[in-house]
Amino acid sequence: MHRRPPRPLRRLHRLALTGCVALCLVGAAVEAAAVPSGLLMYQARSGGDRRLGVWQGQPPKSRRWYVRVPCAAASGVALAEVVSHAATAKLPGLSFRGCRALGNAAAARLAGLHSLRFLDLGGTAVGRDGVKALRRLVGLEEFRLDRTQVGDNTAIQLLYLYRLRFIDLRATRVTNRGARMLEALKRLERVRLHGSRVTVAGARVLGARADLAAGERSAAPAVGAAEAPTGA
């Protein structure tokens, strides 16, 4: 004859089931909140980046893709959530284009994202100290720093990123001295220098890799912020 377990054991069993259900619900909620809202995917292209859709945790089939972060998430707790998600998802690229709230301290919080191959900080408030913190990202192949406060002292920091193939330094304070430093990057294929302080004579040291031409939109516009001023 089947005997029912004593009442205290039945009570413990019910409590265990309740706890299991609660943990499952919490886990589902955490998983649902794992992808921060407002993130868009883009494909990096020389003629202007192409929007691929909303980032929902699944990588696209396109090559050279990145996730663009809204400017509202470029600081504070929201930035911490983006960084945590980027580390977990091993995102290959991030863009904070035009987000003036992202300065040196905020940029330094990206230094642990070693999966990054692409980083767009164009139009942000980042300067030498921010780039210095990011020199740990030795996997970077494309680094966009146009319309920022970077100058020749920043160019020295870029030498640590020996895998760089493309650098955007338009409308920055980089001079001929900085251009000469970049010659040491053996994998470098292109440096955009229009609007910087590099002259035609100074760009010759980089040969065909230097691009002083105007035009050609390099990235998608920022979301949630006005266009940053052209001056460095």
PDB file of C-alpha atoms in Angstrom:
ATOM      1  CA  MET A   1       0.000   0.000   0.000  1.00  0.00           C
ATOM      2  CA  HIS A   2       1.340   3.384  -1.058  1.00  0.00           C
ATOM      3  CA  ARG A   3       1.889   5.662   1.881  1.00  0.00           C
ATOM      4  CA  ARG A   4       1.875   9.430   1.592  1.00  0.00           C
ATOM      5  CA  PRO A   5       4.999  11.131   2.926  1.00  0.00           C
ATOM      6  CA  PRO A   6       4.712  12.923   6.244  1.00  0.00           C
ATOM      7  CA  ARG A   7       3.223  16.419   6.163  1.00  0.00           C
ATOM      8  CA  PRO A   8       6.581  18.234   6.833  1.00  0.00           C
ATOM      9  CA  LEU A   9       8.117  16.477   3.837  1.00  0.00           C
ATOM     10  CA  ARG A  10       5.171  17.414   1.619  1.00  0.00           C
ATOM     11  CA  ARG A  11       5.575  21.029   2.702  1.00  0.00           C
ATOM     12  CA  LEU A  12       9.295  20.993   1.869  1.00  0.00           C
ATOM     13  CA  HIS A  13       8.501  19.486  -1.506  1.00  0.00           C
ATOM     14  CA  ARG A  14       6.033  22.270  -2.304  1.00  0.00           C
ATOM     15  CA  LEU A  15       8.562  24.901  -1.227  1.00  0.00           C
ATOM     16  CA  ALA A  16      11.212  23.334  -3.443  1.00  0.00           C
ATOM     17  CA  LEU A  17       8.878  23.368  -6.442  1.00  0.00           C
ATOM     18  CA  THR A  18       7.942  26.983  -5.769  1.00  0.00           C
ATOM     19  CA  GLY A  19      11.601  27.962  -5.549  1.00  0.00           C
ATOM     20  CA  CYS A  20      12.394  26.143  -8.777  1.00  0.00           C
ATOM     21  CA  VAL A  21       9.586  27.924 -10.618  1.00  0.00           C
ATOM     22  CA  ALA A  22      10.753  31.285  -9.237  1.00  0.00           C
ATOM     23  CA  LEU A  23      14.321  30.664 -10.340  1.00  0.00           C
ATOM     24  CA  CYS A  24      13.164  29.648 -13.818  1.00  0.00           C
ATOM     25  CA  LEU A  25      11.103  32.827 -14.118  1.00  0.00           C
ATOM     26  CA  VAL A  26      14.043  34.966 -12.987  1.00  0.00           C
ATOM     27  CA  GLY A  27      16.331  33.192 -15.433  1.00  0.00           C
ATOM     28  CA  ALA A  28      13.912  33.785 -18.278  1.00  0.00           C
ATOM     29  CA  ALA A  29      13.617  37.456 -17.356  1.00  0.00           C
ATOM     30  CA  VAL A  30      17.415  37.848 -17.259  1.00  0.00           C
ATOM     31  CA  GLU A  31      17.754  36.139 -20.618  1.00  0.00           C
ATOM     32  CA  ALA A  32      15.055  38.337 -22.128  1.00  0.00           C
ATOM     33  CA  ALA A  33      16.860  41.446 -20.832  1.00  0.00           C
ATOM     34  CA  ALA A  34      20.280  40.260 -22.015  1.00  0.00           C
ATOM     35  CA  VAL A  35      20.161  42.300 -25.232  1.00  0.00           C
ATOM     36  CA  PRO A  36      19.967  46.054 -24.507  1.00  0.00           C
ATOM     37  CA  SER A  37      17.325  47.869 -26.525  1.00  0.00           C
ATOM     38  CA  GLY A  38      18.034  50.298 -29.333  1.00  0.00           C
ATOM     39  CA  LEU A  39      21.057  48.501 -30.801  1.00  0.00           C
ATOM     40  CA  LEU A  40      21.294  48.447 -34.597  1.00  0.00           C
ATOM     41  CA  MET A  41      23.550  46.389 -36.849  1.00  0.00           C
ATOM     42  CA  TYR A  42      25.550  47.965 -39.666  1.00  0.00           C
ATOM     43  CA  GLN A  43      27.975  46.706 -42.257  1.00  0.00           C
ATOM     44  CA  ALA A  44      31.141  48.793 -42.570  1.00  0.00           C
ATOM     45  CA  ARG A  45      31.702  49.845 -46.190  1.00  0.00           C
ATOM     46  CA  SER A  46      34.035  52.364 -47.778  1.00  0.00           C
ATOM     47  CA  GLY A  47      31.208  54.083 -49.654  1.00  0.00           C
ATOM     48  CA  GLY A  48      28.956  54.504 -46.603  1.00  0.00           C
ATOM     49  CA  ASP A  49      27.902  51.982 -43.997  1.00  0.00           C
ATOM     50  CA  ARG A  50      24.754  49.932 -44.614  1.00  0.00           C
ATOM     51  CA  ARG A  51      22.093  49.251 -42.026  1.00  0.00           C
ATOM     52  CA  LEU A  52      21.383  45.541 -41.548  1.00  0.00           C
ATOM     53  CA  GLY A  53      18.624  45.617 -38.940  1.00  0.00           C
ATOM     54  CA  VAL A  54      18.025  45.472 -35.199  1.00  0.00           C
ATOM     55  CA  TRP A  55      20.524  43.528 -33.111  1.00  0.00           C
ATOM     56  CA  GLN A  56      18.661  40.679 -31.394  1.00  0.00           C
ATOM     57  CA  GLY A  57      21.590  38.486 -30.419  1.00  0.00           C
ATOM     58  CA  GLN A  58      22.085  36.696 -33.734  1.00  0.00           C
ATOM     59  CA  PRO A  59      25.048  37.748 -35.929  1.00  0.00           C
ATOM     60  CA  PRO A  60      24.317  38.555 -39.583  1.00  0.00           C
ATOM     61  CA  LYS A  61      25.924  36.776 -42.514  1.00  0.00           C
ATOM     62  CA  SER A  62      27.594  39.993 -43.646  1.00  0.00           C
ATOM     63  CA  ARG A  63      31.278  40.591 -43.057  1.00  0.00           C
ATOM     64  CA  ARG A  64      32.681  43.634 -41.242  1.00  0.00           C
ATOM     65  CA  TRP A  65      29.542  44.251 -39.223  1.00  0.00           C
ATOM     66  CA  TYR A  66      29.156  46.179 -35.999  1.00  0.00           C
ATOM     67  CA  VAL A  67      26.530  47.250 -33.508  1.00  0.00           C
ATOM     68  CA  ARG A  68      25.707  50.933 -33.208  1.00  0.00           C
ATOM     69  CA  VAL A  69      24.934  52.118 -29.693  1.00  0.00           C
ATOM     70  CA  PRO A  70      22.389  54.936 -29.121  1.00  0.00           C
ATOM     71  CA  CYS A  71      23.898  57.967 -27.428  1.00  0.00           C
ATOM     72  CA  ALA A  72      21.533  57.550 -24.475  1.00  0.00           C
ATOM     73  CA  ALA A  73      23.502  54.381 -23.648  1.00  0.00           C
ATOM     74  CA  ALA A  74      26.955  55.976 -23.887  1.00  0.00           C
ATOM     75  CA  SER A  75      27.368  56.602 -20.171  1.00  0.00           C
ATOM     76  CA  GLY A  76      26.437  55.386 -16.701  1.00  0.00           C
ATOM     77  CA  VAL A  77      24.525  52.184 -16.036  1.00  0.00           C
ATOM     78  CA  ALA A  78      23.360  51.919 -19.654  1.00  0.00           C
ATOM     79  CA  LEU A  79      26.969  51.837 -20.880  1.00  0.00           C
ATOM     80  CA  ALA A  80      27.803  49.163 -18.306  1.00  0.00           C
ATOM     81  CA  GLU A  81      24.963  47.029 -19.701  1.00  0.00           C
ATOM     82  CA  VAL A  82      26.200  47.501 -23.260  1.00  0.00           C
ATOM     83  CA  VAL A  83      29.776  46.586 -22.298  1.00  0.00           C
ATOM     84  CA  SER A  84      28.602  43.511 -20.399  1.00  0.00           C
ATOM     85  CA  HIS A  85      26.490  42.352 -23.330  1.00  0.00           C
ATOM     86  CA  ALA A  86      29.268  43.035 -25.844  1.00  0.00           C
ATOM     87  CA  ALA A  87      31.650  40.919 -23.787  1.00  0.00           C
ATOM     88  CA  THR A  88      29.165  38.051 -23.450  1.00  0.00           C
ATOM     89  CA  ALA A  89      28.161  38.099 -27.136  1.00  0.00           C
ATOM     90  CA  LYS A  90      31.766  38.667 -28.268  1.00  0.00           C
ATOM     91  CA  LEU A  91      30.663  41.460 -30.594  1.00  0.00           C
ATOM     92  CA  PRO A  92      33.172  42.189 -33.375  1.00  0.00           C
ATOM     93  CA  GLY A  93      32.400  45.897 -33.563  1.00  0.00           C
ATOM     94  CA  LEU A  94      30.835  48.853 -31.754  1.00  0.00           C
ATOM     95  CA  SER A  95      29.986  52.381 -32.822  1.00  0.00           C
ATOM     96  CA  PHE A  96      29.360  55.381 -30.557  1.00  0.00           C
ATOM     97  CA  ARG A  97      29.446  57.868 -33.438  1.00  0.00           C
ATOM     98  CA  GLY A  98      28.475  61.398 -32.469  1.00  0.00           C
ATOM     99  CA  CYS A  99      27.983  60.596 -28.781  1.00  0.00           C
ATOM    100  CA  ARG A 100      29.590  63.558 -27.017  1.00  0.00           C
ATOM    101  CA  ALA A 101      28.861  62.014 -23.624  1.00  0.00           C
ATOM    102  CA  LEU A 102      31.495  59.381 -24.324  1.00  0.00           C
ATOM    103  CA  GLY A 103      34.792  60.789 -23.066  1.00  0.00           C
ATOM    104  CA  ASN A 104      38.062  59.286 -21.915  1.00  0.00           C
ATOM    105  CA  ALA A 105      36.697  57.621 -18.766  1.00  0.00           C
ATOM    106  CA  ALA A 106      33.785  56.040 -20.618  1.00  0.00           C
ATOM    107  CA  ALA A 107      36.028  54.900 -23.472  1.00  0.00           C
ATOM    108  CA  ALA A 108      38.336  53.196 -20.979  1.00  0.00           C
ATOM    109  CA  ARG A 109      35.439  50.927 -19.999  1.00  0.00           C
ATOM    110  CA  LEU A 110      35.669  49.351 -23.449  1.00  0.00           C
ATOM    111  CA  ALA A 111      39.256  48.235 -22.919  1.00  0.00           C
ATOM    112  CA  GLY A 112      38.290  44.703 -21.904  1.00  0.00           C
ATOM    113  CA  LEU A 113      36.351  43.945 -25.102  1.00  0.00           C
ATOM    114  CA  HIS A 114      39.073  41.927 -26.789  1.00  0.00           C
ATOM    115  CA  SER A 115      36.707  40.540 -29.439  1.00  0.00           C
ATOM    116  CA  LEU A 116      36.468  43.970 -31.106  1.00  0.00           C
ATOM    117  CA  ARG A 117      37.845  44.269 -34.616  1.00  0.00           C
ATOM    118  CA  PHE A 118      35.999  47.523 -35.345  1.00  0.00           C
ATOM    119  CA  LEU A 119      35.529  50.580 -33.123  1.00  0.00           C
ATOM    120  CA  ASP A 120      33.940  53.864 -34.157  1.00  0.00           C
ATOM    121  CA  LEU A 121      34.414  56.776 -31.749  1.00  0.00           C
ATOM    122  CA  GLY A 122      34.016  59.480 -34.375  1.00  0.00           C
ATOM    123  CA  GLY A 123      32.491  62.704 -33.051  1.00  0.00           C
ATOM    124  CA  THR A 124      32.871  61.697 -29.404  1.00  0.00           C
ATOM    125  CA  ALA A 125      34.785  63.540 -26.668  1.00  0.00           C
ATOM    126  CA  VAL A 126      37.571  60.963 -26.537  1.00  0.00           C
ATOM    127  CA  GLY A 127      41.180  62.141 -26.499  1.00  0.00           C
ATOM    128  CA  ARG A 128      44.670  60.834 -25.834  1.00  0.00           C
ATOM    129  CA  ASP A 129      43.917  59.246 -22.449  1.00  0.00           C
ATOM    130  CA  GLY A 130      40.929  57.376 -23.822  1.00  0.00           C
ATOM    131  CA  VAL A 131      42.905  55.968 -26.741  1.00  0.00           C
ATOM    132  CA  LYS A 132      45.761  55.108 -24.388  1.00  0.00           C
ATOM    133  CA  ALA A 133      43.371  52.951 -22.355  1.00  0.00           C
ATOM    134  CA  LEU A 134      42.159  51.262 -25.543  1.00  0.00           C
ATOM    135  CA  ARG A 135      45.600  50.250 -26.758  1.00  0.00           C
ATOM    136  CA  ARG A 136      44.957  46.897 -25.083  1.00  0.00           C
ATOM    137  CA  LEU A 137      42.525  46.092 -27.925  1.00  0.00           C
ATOM    138  CA  VAL A 138      45.283  44.623 -30.072  1.00  0.00           C
ATOM    139  CA  GLY A 139      42.750  42.833 -32.293  1.00  0.00           C
ATOM    140  CA  LEU A 140      41.408  46.108 -33.721  1.00  0.00           C
ATOM    141  CA  GLU A 141      41.599  46.355 -37.498  1.00  0.00           C
ATOM    142  CA  GLU A 142      39.495  49.477 -38.040  1.00  0.00           C
ATOM    143  CA  PHE A 143      39.509  52.492 -35.707  1.00  0.00           C
ATOM    144  CA  ARG A 144      37.475  55.617 -36.454  1.00  0.00           C
ATOM    145  CA  LEU A 145      38.521  58.713 -34.504  1.00  0.00           C
ATOM    146  CA  ASP A 146      37.438  61.520 -36.829  1.00  0.00           C
ATOM    147  CA  ARG A 147      36.257  64.807 -35.271  1.00  0.00           C
ATOM    148  CA  THR A 148      37.766  64.023 -31.881  1.00  0.00           C
ATOM    149  CA  GLN A 149      40.421  65.723 -29.743  1.00  0.00           C
ATOM    150  CA  VAL A 150      43.196  63.329 -30.725  1.00  0.00           C
ATOM    151  CA  GLY A 151      46.594  64.616 -31.889  1.00  0.00           C
ATOM    152  CA  ASP A 152      50.161  63.442 -32.326  1.00  0.00           C
ATOM    153  CA  ASN A 153      50.390  62.102 -28.771  1.00  0.00           C
ATOM    154  CA  THR A 154      47.455  59.862 -29.620  1.00  0.00           C
ATOM    155  CA  ALA A 155      49.192  58.621 -32.755  1.00  0.00           C
ATOM    156  CA  ILE A 156      51.888  57.163 -30.504  1.00  0.00           C
ATOM    157  CA  GLN A 157      49.250  55.099 -28.702  1.00  0.00           C
ATOM    158  CA  LEU A 158      47.938  53.754 -32.005  1.00  0.00           C
ATOM    159  CA  LEU A 159      51.259  52.011 -32.602  1.00  0.00           C
ATOM    160  CA  TYR A 160      50.275  49.414 -30.000  1.00  0.00           C
ATOM    161  CA  LEU A 161      47.371  48.386 -32.246  1.00  0.00           C
ATOM    162  CA  TYR A 162      49.619  46.631 -34.715  1.00  0.00           C
ATOM    163  CA  ARG A 163      46.759  44.894 -36.582  1.00  0.00           C
ATOM    164  CA  LEU A 164      45.181  48.166 -37.702  1.00  0.00           C
ATOM    165  CA  ARG A 165      44.308  48.301 -41.390  1.00  0.00           C
ATOM    166  CA  PHE A 166      42.131  51.425 -41.441  1.00  0.00           C
ATOM    167  CA  ILE A 167      42.251  54.592 -39.308  1.00  0.00           C
ATOM    168  CA  ASP A 168      39.978  57.609 -39.667  1.00  0.00           C
ATOM    169  CA  LEU A 169      41.670  60.784 -38.395  1.00  0.00           C
ATOM    170  CA  ARG A 170      39.717  63.417 -40.319  1.00  0.00           C
ATOM    171  CA  ALA A 171      39.280  66.788 -38.613  1.00  0.00           C
ATOM    172  CA  THR A 172      41.705  65.946 -35.799  1.00  0.00           C
ATOM    173  CA  ARG A 173      44.851  67.651 -34.479  1.00  0.00           C
ATOM    174  CA  VAL A 174      47.203  65.096 -35.996  1.00  0.00           C
ATOM    175  CA  THR A 175      50.109  66.752 -37.845  1.00  0.00           C
ATOM    176  CA  ASN A 176      52.880  65.583 -40.161  1.00  0.00           C
ATOM    177  CA  ARG A 177      54.710  64.269 -37.090  1.00  0.00           C
ATOM    178  CA  GLY A 178      51.833  61.956 -36.263  1.00  0.00           C
ATOM    179  CA  ALA A 179      51.588  60.798 -39.864  1.00  0.00           C
ATOM    180  CA  ARG A 180      55.247  59.772 -39.788  1.00  0.00           C
ATOM    181  CA  MET A 181      54.590  57.680 -36.673  1.00  0.00           C
ATOM    182  CA  LEU A 182      51.824  55.750 -38.401  1.00  0.00           C
ATOM    183  CA  GLU A 183      54.290  54.540 -41.000  1.00  0.00           C
ATOM    184  CA  ALA A 184      55.380  51.931 -38.422  1.00  0.00           C
ATOM    185  CA  LEU A 185      52.010  50.145 -38.703  1.00  0.00           C
ATOM    186  CA  LYS A 186      52.961  47.525 -41.269  1.00  0.00           C
ATOM    187  CA  ARG A 187      49.429  46.225 -41.884  1.00  0.00           C
ATOM    188  CA  LEU A 188      47.972  49.686 -42.431  1.00  0.00           C
ATOM    189  CA  GLU A 189      46.130  50.027 -45.731  1.00  0.00           C
ATOM    190  CA  ARG A 190      44.398  53.396 -45.415  1.00  0.00           C
ATOM    191  CA  VAL A 191      44.414  56.512 -43.230  1.00  0.00           C
ATOM    192  CA  ARG A 192      41.800  59.192 -43.756  1.00  0.00           C
ATOM    193  CA  LEU A 193      43.337  62.610 -43.027  1.00  0.00           C
ATOM    194  CA  HIS A 194      41.071  65.210 -44.628  1.00  0.00           C
ATOM    195  CA  GLY A 195      40.649  68.229 -42.352  1.00  0.00           C
ATOM    196  CA  SER A 196      43.534  67.234 -40.082  1.00  0.00           C
ATOM    197  CA  ARG A 197      46.776  69.209 -39.799  1.00  0.00           C
ATOM    198  CA  VAL A 198      48.632  66.829 -42.071  1.00  0.00           C
ATOM    199  CA  THR A 199      49.836  68.508 -45.268  1.00  0.00           C
ATOM    200  CA  VAL A 200      50.225  66.947 -48.687  1.00  0.00           C
ATOM    201  CA  ALA A 201      53.970  66.847 -48.127  1.00  0.00           C
ATOM    202  CA  GLY A 202      53.541  65.218 -44.734  1.00  0.00           C
ATOM    203  CA  ALA A 203      51.200  62.563 -46.114  1.00  0.00           C
ATOM    204  CA  ARG A 204      53.763  61.409 -48.651  1.00  0.00           C
ATOM    205  CA  VAL A 205      55.504  59.293 -46.044  1.00  0.00           C
ATOM    206  CA  LEU A 206      52.403  57.072 -46.042  1.00  0.00           C
ATOM    207  CA  GLY A 207      52.265  56.882 -49.807  1.00  0.00           C
ATOM    208  CA  ALA A 208      49.052  55.496 -51.268  1.00  0.00           C
ATOM    209  CA  ARG A 209      47.769  54.679 -47.795  1.00  0.00           C
ATOM    210  CA  ALA A 210      47.115  58.359 -47.000  1.00  0.00           C
ATOM    211  CA  ASP A 211      43.735  59.772 -48.045  1.00  0.00           C
ATOM    212  CA  LEU A 212      43.426  63.554 -47.960  1.00  0.00           C
ATOM    213  CA  ALA A 213      40.310  63.680 -50.122  1.00  0.00           C
ATOM    214  CA  ALA A 214      37.097  65.248 -48.865  1.00  0.00           C
ATOM    215  CA  GLY A 215      33.704  63.589 -48.989  1.00  0.00           C
ATOM    216  CA  GLU A 216      32.721  59.957 -48.601  1.00  0.00           C
ATOM    217  CA  ARG A 217      30.524  59.326 -45.599  1.00  0.00           C
ATOM    218  CA  SER A 218      32.390  56.825 -43.423  1.00  0.00           C
ATOM    219  CA  ALA A 219      29.658  55.736 -41.036  1.00  0.00           C
ATOM    220  CA  ALA A 220      26.021  55.843 -40.093  1.00  0.00           C
ATOM    221  CA  PRO A 221      24.857  58.990 -38.256  1.00  0.00           C
ATOM    222  CA  ALA A 222      24.458  58.943 -34.514  1.00  0.00           C
ATOM    223  CA  VAL A 223      21.169  58.221 -32.828  1.00  0.00           C
ATOM    224  CA  GLY A 224      20.030  60.472 -30.018  1.00  0.00           C
ATOM    225  CA  ALA A 225      22.627  63.210 -30.490  1.00  0.00           C
ATOM    226  CA  ALA A 226      23.173  66.173 -32.740  1.00  0.00           C
ATOM    227  CA  GLU A 227      25.982  66.040 -35.259  1.00  0.00           C
ATOM    228  CA  ALA A 228      29.286  66.868 -33.569  1.00  0.00           C
ATOM    229  CA  PRO A 229      31.151  70.003 -34.688  1.00  0.00           C
ATOM    230  CA  THR A 230      33.744  69.599 -37.406  1.00  0.00           C
ATOM    231  CA  GLY A 231      36.577  71.255 -35.508  1.00  0.00           C
ATOM    232  CA  ALA A 232      38.832  69.090 -33.364  1.00  0.00           C
TER     233      ALA A 232
END
